């Protein structure tokens, strides 16, 4: 069964989509069958892999979440043979209102993934910058949550709310939800602020912060406008190296847990 990882933080601009697209691509390059689910109405993961969400019409996650259609009917092939995408679109904006009175509204994605989970090693879910029903669906369906944190002022602001939401999901909807790790993004070692924020985050999340840090990188910022993950846009860039390192760290963490469970 594939491991499901939600990439979540209700703050915008922290690198959720950049991490979702590039981590998924790097796992795929390593030949791990990977599914990226875009559950953000902004559909940036969708465009980041070269698709125009406006042209997808009724072929997105909206049909899976709201109409409970089969997820396999809406998956798109990408430029990487081991990577598939469940795209999003602006239609998802009203989904939370439509779900309010729905039966098992928090478990729509969980039930949908039962159909395809065995087909993938990794399933990544790019969450919207909110803690509404779409993010709750992602957390309910996931084994773990990866939290990107930008190395800027107020980095830790609002994290208490996210952690409280995770605890509530663990208590009422998904007791096995774990924190995969905290990822420092947009790091610039030349800046005192970046170094201080990194130190604060490591102190706050003792033992839960990835060794890999995502450095500020121009090529990484350019890649989405070309509809490509950084590994295809510039494979030798620092951004590509950073996300390959993150993928390796996640793979190793999974292998260590598997060994521990067998022991």
mmCIF file of C-alpha atoms in Angstrom:
data_model
loop_
_atom_site.group_PDB
_atom_site.id
_atom_site.type_symbol
_atom_site.label_atom_id
_atom_site.label_comp_id
_atom_site.label_asym_id
_atom_site.label_seq_id
_atom_site.Cartn_x
_atom_site.Cartn_y
_atom_site.Cartn_z
ATOM 1 C CA UNK A 1 0.000 0.000 0.000
ATOM 2 C CA UNK A 2 1.323 3.413 -0.951
ATOM 3 C CA UNK A 3 2.301 5.929 1.705
ATOM 4 C CA UNK A 4 0.087 9.035 1.680
ATOM 5 C CA UNK A 5 1.748 12.309 2.694
ATOM 6 C CA UNK A 6 -0.160 15.595 2.995
ATOM 7 C CA UNK A 7 1.887 18.759 2.427
ATOM 8 C CA UNK A 8 0.139 21.297 4.630
ATOM 9 C CA UNK A 9 0.480 24.715 6.229
ATOM 10 C CA UNK A 10 -2.378 27.197 6.301
ATOM 11 C CA UNK A 11 0.032 30.050 5.593
ATOM 12 C CA UNK A 12 0.465 30.893 1.926
ATOM 13 C CA UNK A 13 3.836 31.320 0.248
ATOM 14 C CA UNK A 14 5.739 28.792 2.351
ATOM 15 C CA UNK A 15 6.600 26.398 -0.475
ATOM 16 C CA UNK A 16 3.766 23.851 -0.285
ATOM 17 C CA UNK A 17 3.237 23.577 -4.024
ATOM 18 C CA UNK A 18 6.934 23.849 -4.869
ATOM 19 C CA UNK A 19 7.584 21.012 -2.453
ATOM 20 C CA UNK A 20 4.629 18.937 -3.668
ATOM 21 C CA UNK A 21 5.610 19.139 -7.341
ATOM 22 C CA UNK A 22 9.342 18.705 -6.897
ATOM 23 C CA UNK A 23 9.265 16.022 -4.228
ATOM 24 C CA UNK A 24 6.791 14.031 -6.337
ATOM 25 C CA UNK A 25 9.015 14.434 -9.403
ATOM 26 C CA UNK A 26 12.154 13.365 -7.543
ATOM 27 C CA UNK A 27 10.433 10.276 -6.130
ATOM 28 C CA UNK A 28 9.329 9.453 -9.680
ATOM 29 C CA UNK A 29 12.852 9.945 -11.061
ATOM 30 C CA UNK A 30 13.992 7.442 -8.430
ATOM 31 C CA UNK A 31 11.453 5.066 -10.061
ATOM 32 C CA UNK A 32 8.956 5.020 -7.220
ATOM 33 C CA UNK A 33 5.413 5.026 -8.672
ATOM 34 C CA UNK A 34 4.040 8.333 -7.384
ATOM 35 C CA UNK A 35 0.671 10.081 -7.482
ATOM 36 C CA UNK A 36 0.401 13.831 -6.870
ATOM 37 C CA UNK A 37 -3.042 15.030 -5.804
ATOM 38 C CA UNK A 38 -3.792 18.733 -6.196
ATOM 39 C CA UNK A 39 -6.548 19.559 -3.702
ATOM 40 C CA UNK A 40 -5.931 23.327 -3.815
ATOM 41 C CA UNK A 41 -8.461 25.374 -5.857
ATOM 42 C CA UNK A 42 -5.569 27.563 -7.042
ATOM 43 C CA UNK A 43 -4.405 24.487 -9.010
ATOM 44 C CA UNK A 44 -0.740 25.508 -8.895
ATOM 45 C CA UNK A 45 0.527 21.924 -8.760
ATOM 46 C CA UNK A 46 -1.560 21.252 -11.855
ATOM 47 C CA UNK A 47 -0.014 24.152 -13.780
ATOM 48 C CA UNK A 48 3.407 23.361 -12.307
ATOM 49 C CA UNK A 49 3.320 20.068 -14.191
ATOM 50 C CA UNK A 50 2.356 21.746 -17.449
ATOM 51 C CA UNK A 51 -1.445 21.471 -17.445
ATOM 52 C CA UNK A 52 -3.931 24.304 -17.961
ATOM 53 C CA UNK A 53 -6.583 23.758 -15.294
ATOM 54 C CA UNK A 54 -9.030 25.937 -17.230
ATOM 55 C CA UNK A 55 -9.039 23.405 -20.066
ATOM 56 C CA UNK A 56 -9.681 20.367 -17.869
ATOM 57 C CA UNK A 57 -13.358 21.231 -17.280
ATOM 58 C CA UNK A 58 -15.039 18.216 -15.624
ATOM 59 C CA UNK A 59 -11.885 16.123 -15.333
ATOM 60 C CA UNK A 60 -10.499 17.122 -11.937
ATOM 61 C CA UNK A 61 -10.515 16.206 -8.260
ATOM 62 C CA UNK A 62 -13.805 18.082 -7.924
ATOM 63 C CA UNK A 63 -15.636 15.141 -9.500
ATOM 64 C CA UNK A 64 -13.886 12.732 -7.137
ATOM 65 C CA UNK A 65 -14.609 14.706 -3.954
ATOM 66 C CA UNK A 66 -18.100 16.014 -4.711
ATOM 67 C CA UNK A 67 -19.589 13.446 -7.085
ATOM 68 C CA UNK A 68 -17.609 10.469 -5.742
ATOM 69 C CA UNK A 69 -16.453 9.452 -9.202
ATOM 70 C CA UNK A 70 -13.686 6.848 -9.581
ATOM 71 C CA UNK A 71 -10.314 8.479 -9.065
ATOM 72 C CA UNK A 72 -8.629 6.373 -11.763
ATOM 73 C CA UNK A 73 -10.792 8.017 -14.437
ATOM 74 C CA UNK A 74 -9.279 11.447 -13.744
ATOM 75 C CA UNK A 75 -5.549 10.747 -13.497
ATOM 76 C CA UNK A 76 -3.206 12.443 -15.960
ATOM 77 C CA UNK A 77 0.124 11.156 -17.229
ATOM 78 C CA UNK A 78 3.052 13.566 -16.887
ATOM 79 C CA UNK A 79 6.470 13.975 -18.497
ATOM 80 C CA UNK A 80 7.779 11.453 -15.956
ATOM 81 C CA UNK A 81 6.697 7.863 -16.529
ATOM 82 C CA UNK A 82 6.467 7.104 -12.797
ATOM 83 C CA UNK A 83 4.379 10.188 -11.942
ATOM 84 C CA UNK A 84 0.617 10.660 -12.296
ATOM 85 C CA UNK A 85 -1.447 13.726 -11.380
ATOM 86 C CA UNK A 86 -4.982 14.143 -10.060
ATOM 87 C CA UNK A 87 -5.522 17.756 -11.165
ATOM 88 C CA UNK A 88 -7.477 20.567 -9.562
ATOM 89 C CA UNK A 89 -9.376 23.551 -10.924
ATOM 90 C CA UNK A 90 -11.147 26.699 -9.780
ATOM 91 C CA UNK A 91 -14.347 24.619 -9.497
ATOM 92 C CA UNK A 92 -13.006 23.374 -6.184
ATOM 93 C CA UNK A 93 -13.533 26.823 -4.631
ATOM 94 C CA UNK A 94 -17.125 25.992 -3.728
ATOM 95 C CA UNK A 95 -16.443 22.422 -2.676
ATOM 96 C CA UNK A 96 -16.271 23.133 1.040
ATOM 97 C CA UNK A 97 -19.727 24.717 0.992
ATOM 98 C CA UNK A 98 -21.083 21.765 -0.988
ATOM 99 C CA UNK A 99 -19.551 19.319 1.482
ATOM 100 C CA UNK A 100 -21.036 20.930 4.596
ATOM 101 C CA UNK A 101 -24.154 18.753 4.609
ATOM 102 C CA UNK A 102 -22.589 15.718 2.893
ATOM 103 C CA UNK A 103 -22.419 12.322 4.584
ATOM 104 C CA UNK A 104 -18.863 11.397 5.691
ATOM 105 C CA UNK A 105 -17.717 14.750 4.352
ATOM 106 C CA UNK A 106 -14.236 14.449 5.909
ATOM 107 C CA UNK A 107 -13.603 11.030 4.354
ATOM 108 C CA UNK A 108 -14.294 11.593 0.652
ATOM 109 C CA UNK A 109 -10.615 11.510 -0.323
ATOM 110 C CA UNK A 110 -9.872 8.583 1.990
ATOM 111 C CA UNK A 111 -12.540 6.471 0.328
ATOM 112 C CA UNK A 112 -11.450 7.518 -3.164
ATOM 113 C CA UNK A 113 -7.836 6.522 -2.512
ATOM 114 C CA UNK A 114 -8.830 2.993 -1.523
ATOM 115 C CA UNK A 115 -9.277 2.320 -5.258
ATOM 116 C CA UNK A 116 -5.700 3.211 -6.259
ATOM 117 C CA UNK A 117 -3.516 3.156 -3.164
ATOM 118 C CA UNK A 118 -1.991 -0.217 -4.012
ATOM 119 C CA UNK A 119 -0.803 1.143 -7.380
ATOM 120 C CA UNK A 120 1.666 3.659 -5.900
ATOM 121 C CA UNK A 121 4.597 3.772 -3.518
ATOM 122 C CA UNK A 122 3.932 7.417 -2.653
ATOM 123 C CA UNK A 123 0.839 9.607 -2.835
ATOM 124 C CA UNK A 124 1.412 13.311 -2.119
ATOM 125 C CA UNK A 125 -1.440 15.732 -1.444
ATOM 126 C CA UNK A 126 -0.898 19.458 -2.068
ATOM 127 C CA UNK A 127 -3.246 21.158 0.417
ATOM 128 C CA UNK A 128 -4.800 24.636 0.140
ATOM 129 C CA UNK A 129 -3.563 27.448 2.429
ATOM 130 C CA UNK A 130 -6.423 26.934 4.882
ATOM 131 C CA UNK A 131 -7.612 24.475 7.510
ATOM 132 C CA UNK A 132 -11.045 23.868 5.971
ATOM 133 C CA UNK A 133 -12.716 20.682 4.786
ATOM 134 C CA UNK A 134 -10.353 20.129 1.860
ATOM 135 C CA UNK A 135 -7.320 20.084 4.147
ATOM 136 C CA UNK A 136 -9.231 17.951 6.668
ATOM 137 C CA UNK A 137 -9.949 15.468 3.854
ATOM 138 C CA UNK A 138 -6.240 15.353 3.047
ATOM 139 C CA UNK A 139 -5.214 14.811 6.680
ATOM 140 C CA UNK A 140 -7.878 12.150 7.189
ATOM 141 C CA UNK A 141 -6.616 10.245 4.143
ATOM 142 C CA UNK A 142 -2.907 10.550 4.967
ATOM 143 C CA UNK A 143 -0.361 8.508 6.866
ATOM 144 C CA UNK A 144 1.651 11.616 7.654
ATOM 145 C CA UNK A 145 1.899 15.356 7.133
ATOM 146 C CA UNK A 146 4.916 17.292 5.863
ATOM 147 C CA UNK A 147 4.998 20.900 7.075
ATOM 148 C CA UNK A 148 6.989 23.416 4.978
ATOM 149 C CA UNK A 149 8.119 26.506 6.874
ATOM 150 C CA UNK A 150 9.590 29.544 5.134
ATOM 151 C CA UNK A 151 12.739 30.943 6.745
ATOM 152 C CA UNK A 152 11.246 34.394 7.173
ATOM 153 C CA UNK A 153 9.954 36.555 10.003
ATOM 154 C CA UNK A 154 6.764 35.183 11.637
ATOM 155 C CA UNK A 155 7.668 31.682 10.402
ATOM 156 C CA UNK A 156 6.185 30.022 13.487
ATOM 157 C CA UNK A 157 3.111 32.240 13.608
ATOM 158 C CA UNK A 158 -0.078 30.223 13.155
ATOM 159 C CA UNK A 159 1.637 26.857 13.520
ATOM 160 C CA UNK A 160 -0.144 26.264 16.815
ATOM 161 C CA UNK A 161 -3.431 26.288 14.931
ATOM 162 C CA UNK A 162 -2.129 23.754 12.390
ATOM 163 C CA UNK A 163 -0.790 21.462 15.112
ATOM 164 C CA UNK A 164 -4.099 21.698 16.978
ATOM 165 C CA UNK A 165 -5.938 20.715 13.779
ATOM 166 C CA UNK A 166 -3.599 17.736 13.385
ATOM 167 C CA UNK A 167 -4.341 16.695 16.988
ATOM 168 C CA UNK A 168 -8.099 16.963 16.391
ATOM 169 C CA UNK A 169 -7.827 14.839 13.249
ATOM 170 C CA UNK A 170 -5.789 12.284 15.195
ATOM 171 C CA UNK A 171 -8.414 12.205 17.938
ATOM 172 C CA UNK A 172 -11.562 12.028 15.820
ATOM 173 C CA UNK A 173 -10.732 10.944 12.257
ATOM 174 C CA UNK A 174 -7.280 9.413 11.784
ATOM 175 C CA UNK A 175 -5.490 8.209 14.899
ATOM 176 C CA UNK A 176 -2.482 7.012 12.884
ATOM 177 C CA UNK A 177 -1.667 10.432 11.360
ATOM 178 C CA UNK A 178 1.979 11.280 12.063
ATOM 179 C CA UNK A 179 4.205 14.263 11.372
ATOM 180 C CA UNK A 180 6.514 13.212 8.529
ATOM 181 C CA UNK A 181 8.741 16.168 9.218
ATOM 182 C CA UNK A 182 9.169 19.923 9.088
ATOM 183 C CA UNK A 183 10.898 21.306 5.998
ATOM 184 C CA UNK A 184 12.802 24.592 6.039
ATOM 185 C CA UNK A 185 12.254 26.414 2.730
ATOM 186 C CA UNK A 186 13.592 29.578 1.069
ATOM 187 C CA UNK A 187 16.693 29.386 3.231
ATOM 188 C CA UNK A 188 19.545 31.826 2.648
ATOM 189 C CA UNK A 189 22.618 31.060 4.745
ATOM 190 C CA UNK A 190 23.940 34.585 4.117
ATOM 191 C CA UNK A 191 21.092 36.106 6.142
ATOM 192 C CA UNK A 192 21.078 36.225 9.927
ATOM 193 C CA UNK A 193 17.274 36.033 9.819
ATOM 194 C CA UNK A 194 17.303 32.728 7.915
ATOM 195 C CA UNK A 195 19.809 31.217 10.321
ATOM 196 C CA UNK A 196 17.861 32.431 13.347
ATOM 197 C CA UNK A 197 14.528 31.125 12.028
ATOM 198 C CA UNK A 198 16.109 27.747 11.255
ATOM 199 C CA UNK A 199 17.469 27.593 14.798
ATOM 200 C CA UNK A 200 14.072 28.530 16.276
ATOM 201 C CA UNK A 201 12.236 25.929 14.181
ATOM 202 C CA UNK A 202 14.698 23.184 15.111
ATOM 203 C CA UNK A 203 14.271 24.066 18.775
ATOM 204 C CA UNK A 204 10.454 24.152 18.515
ATOM 205 C CA UNK A 205 10.205 20.876 16.549
ATOM 206 C CA UNK A 206 13.072 19.047 18.210
ATOM 207 C CA UNK A 207 13.931 15.906 16.244
ATOM 208 C CA UNK A 208 11.226 16.472 13.627
ATOM 209 C CA UNK A 209 13.010 18.812 11.200
ATOM 210 C CA UNK A 210 14.410 17.343 7.981
ATOM 211 C CA UNK A 211 18.178 17.515 7.590
ATOM 212 C CA UNK A 212 17.553 18.719 4.042
ATOM 213 C CA UNK A 213 17.011 22.459 3.675
ATOM 214 C CA UNK A 214 15.526 24.039 0.544
ATOM 215 C CA UNK A 215 17.710 26.995 -0.366
ATOM 216 C CA UNK A 216 16.546 30.064 -2.232
ATOM 217 C CA UNK A 217 17.232 29.345 -5.891
ATOM 218 C CA UNK A 218 16.381 31.335 -9.023
ATOM 219 C CA UNK A 219 16.037 28.245 -11.221
ATOM 220 C CA UNK A 220 13.610 26.730 -8.726
ATOM 221 C CA UNK A 221 11.487 29.888 -8.931
ATOM 222 C CA UNK A 222 11.550 29.855 -12.744
ATOM 223 C CA UNK A 223 10.548 26.223 -13.270
ATOM 224 C CA UNK A 224 6.757 26.561 -12.626
ATOM 225 C CA UNK A 225 6.372 29.152 -15.393
ATOM 226 C CA UNK A 226 7.647 26.493 -17.819
ATOM 227 C CA UNK A 227 5.299 23.834 -16.425
ATOM 228 C CA UNK A 228 8.197 21.669 -15.300
ATOM 229 C CA UNK A 229 9.537 20.350 -11.997
ATOM 230 C CA UNK A 230 13.069 21.500 -11.283
ATOM 231 C CA UNK A 231 14.523 18.044 -12.020
ATOM 232 C CA UNK A 232 13.406 18.442 -15.657
ATOM 233 C CA UNK A 233 13.980 22.188 -15.928
ATOM 234 C CA UNK A 234 17.540 22.217 -14.546
ATOM 235 C CA UNK A 235 18.730 18.900 -13.154
ATOM 236 C CA UNK A 236 22.062 20.286 -11.922
ATOM 237 C CA UNK A 237 20.658 23.294 -10.060
ATOM 238 C CA UNK A 238 20.826 23.660 -6.286
ATOM 239 C CA UNK A 239 17.030 23.372 -6.154
ATOM 240 C CA UNK A 240 17.139 20.020 -7.922
ATOM 241 C CA UNK A 241 19.835 18.760 -5.564
ATOM 242 C CA UNK A 242 17.837 19.921 -2.537
ATOM 243 C CA UNK A 243 14.663 18.102 -3.553
ATOM 244 C CA UNK A 244 16.527 14.931 -4.533
ATOM 245 C CA UNK A 245 18.073 15.019 -1.066
ATOM 246 C CA UNK A 246 14.614 15.416 0.500
ATOM 247 C CA UNK A 247 13.276 12.490 -1.529
ATOM 248 C CA UNK A 248 16.190 10.327 -0.389
ATOM 249 C CA UNK A 249 15.571 11.329 3.227
ATOM 250 C CA UNK A 250 11.887 10.397 3.024
ATOM 251 C CA UNK A 251 12.695 7.070 1.349
ATOM 252 C CA UNK A 252 15.293 6.272 4.034
ATOM 253 C CA UNK A 253 12.891 7.239 6.831
ATOM 254 C CA UNK A 254 10.299 4.868 5.394
ATOM 255 C CA UNK A 255 12.817 2.036 5.132
ATOM 256 C CA UNK A 256 13.969 2.550 8.720
ATOM 257 C CA UNK A 257 10.382 2.423 9.998
ATOM 258 C CA UNK A 258 9.735 -0.762 8.006
ATOM 259 C CA UNK A 259 12.812 -2.410 9.544
ATOM 260 C CA UNK A 260 11.691 -1.285 13.006
ATOM 261 C CA UNK A 261 8.228 -2.750 12.496
ATOM 262 C CA UNK A 262 9.673 -6.099 11.336
ATOM 263 C CA UNK A 263 12.026 -6.186 14.313
#
